mmCIF file of C-alpha atoms in Angstrom:
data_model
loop_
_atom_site.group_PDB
_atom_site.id
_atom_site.type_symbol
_atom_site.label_atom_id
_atom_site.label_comp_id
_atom_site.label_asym_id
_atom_site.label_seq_id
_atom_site.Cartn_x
_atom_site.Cartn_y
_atom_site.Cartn_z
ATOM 1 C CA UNK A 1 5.134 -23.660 11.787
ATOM 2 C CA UNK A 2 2.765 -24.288 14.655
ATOM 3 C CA UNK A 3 5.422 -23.829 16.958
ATOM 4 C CA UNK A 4 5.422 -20.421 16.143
ATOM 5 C CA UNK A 5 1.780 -19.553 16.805
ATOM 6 C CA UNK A 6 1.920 -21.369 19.821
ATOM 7 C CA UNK A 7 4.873 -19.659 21.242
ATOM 8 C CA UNK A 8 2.902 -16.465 20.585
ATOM 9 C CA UNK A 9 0.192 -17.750 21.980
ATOM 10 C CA UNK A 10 1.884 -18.321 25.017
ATOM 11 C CA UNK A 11 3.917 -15.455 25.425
ATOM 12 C CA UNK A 12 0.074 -13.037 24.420
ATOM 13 C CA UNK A 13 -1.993 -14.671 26.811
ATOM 14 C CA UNK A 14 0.830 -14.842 29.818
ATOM 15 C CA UNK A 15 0.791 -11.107 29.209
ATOM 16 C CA UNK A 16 -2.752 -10.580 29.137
ATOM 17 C CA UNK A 17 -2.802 -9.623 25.426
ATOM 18 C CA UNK A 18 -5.530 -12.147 24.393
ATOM 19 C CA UNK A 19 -8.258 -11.549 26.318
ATOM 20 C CA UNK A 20 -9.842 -11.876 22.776
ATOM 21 C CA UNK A 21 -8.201 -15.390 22.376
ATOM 22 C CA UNK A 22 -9.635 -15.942 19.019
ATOM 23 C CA UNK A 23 -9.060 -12.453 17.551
ATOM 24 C CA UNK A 24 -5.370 -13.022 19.087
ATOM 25 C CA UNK A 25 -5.257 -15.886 17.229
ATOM 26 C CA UNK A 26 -6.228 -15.582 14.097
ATOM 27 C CA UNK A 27 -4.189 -11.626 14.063
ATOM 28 C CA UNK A 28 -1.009 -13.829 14.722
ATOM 29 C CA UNK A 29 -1.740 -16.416 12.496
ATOM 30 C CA UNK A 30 -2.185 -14.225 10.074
ATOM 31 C CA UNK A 31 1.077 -12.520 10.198
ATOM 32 C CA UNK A 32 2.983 -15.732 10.791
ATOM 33 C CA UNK A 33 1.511 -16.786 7.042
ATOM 34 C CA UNK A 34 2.065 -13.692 5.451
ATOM 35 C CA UNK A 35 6.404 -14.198 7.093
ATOM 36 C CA UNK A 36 5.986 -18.150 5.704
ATOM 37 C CA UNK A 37 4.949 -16.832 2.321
ATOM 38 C CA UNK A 38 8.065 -14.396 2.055
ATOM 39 C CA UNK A 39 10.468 -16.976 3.042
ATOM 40 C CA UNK A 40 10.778 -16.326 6.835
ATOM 41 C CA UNK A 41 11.095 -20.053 8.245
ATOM 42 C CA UNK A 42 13.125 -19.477 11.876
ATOM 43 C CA UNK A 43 10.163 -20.550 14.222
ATOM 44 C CA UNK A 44 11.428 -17.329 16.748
ATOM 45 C CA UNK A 45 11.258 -15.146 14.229
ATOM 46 C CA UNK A 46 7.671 -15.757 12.668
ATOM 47 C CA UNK A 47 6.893 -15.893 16.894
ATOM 48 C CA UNK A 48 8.214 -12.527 17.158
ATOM 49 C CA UNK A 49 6.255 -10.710 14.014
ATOM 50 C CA UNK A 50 3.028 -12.589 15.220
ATOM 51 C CA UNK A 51 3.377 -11.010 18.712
ATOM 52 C CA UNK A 52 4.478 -7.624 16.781
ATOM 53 C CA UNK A 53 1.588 -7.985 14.855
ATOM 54 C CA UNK A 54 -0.981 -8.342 18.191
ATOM 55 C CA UNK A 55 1.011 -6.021 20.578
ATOM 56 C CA UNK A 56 1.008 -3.176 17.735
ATOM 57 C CA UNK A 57 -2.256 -3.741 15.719
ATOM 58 C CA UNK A 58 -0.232 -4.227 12.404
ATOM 59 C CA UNK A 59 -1.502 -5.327 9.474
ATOM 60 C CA UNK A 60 1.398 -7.584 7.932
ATOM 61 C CA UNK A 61 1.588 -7.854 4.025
ATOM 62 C CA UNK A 62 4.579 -9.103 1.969
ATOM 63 C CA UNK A 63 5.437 -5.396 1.419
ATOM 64 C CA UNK A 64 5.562 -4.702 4.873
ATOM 65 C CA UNK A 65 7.462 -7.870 5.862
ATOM 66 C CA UNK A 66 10.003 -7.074 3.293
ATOM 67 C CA UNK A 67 11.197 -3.756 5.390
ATOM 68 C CA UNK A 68 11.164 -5.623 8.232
ATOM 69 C CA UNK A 69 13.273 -7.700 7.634
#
């Protein structure tokens, strides 16, 4: 599960996206929980919804994740 947030990590501040590196953080983190708790486990695909989540200002719930996916 860590390898997702630091993927995103990676990819947000190569990109210049976290200039606010712990805002970034804990946004991403955040939305990488909220895919654990509704069963999303592929590492590239919590990466991509924490990114999402950054890049688009979302605020990820369960509901929201389950359209997503």
């Amino acid at each position: 599960m860590d390898d997702a947030l630091n993927i995103a990590m990676d990819y947000l501040m190569r990109t210049g996206q976290a200039v606010k590196f712990q805002e970034a953080q804990e946004v991403a983190a955040h939305a990488k929980e909220v895919a654990w708790r509704s069963q999303v486990r592929n590492r590239l695909r919590l990466s991509n919804l924490a990114i999402r989540a950054m890049e688009q200002g979302e605020d990820f719930t369960e509901e929201r994740l389950g359209v997503l996916r």
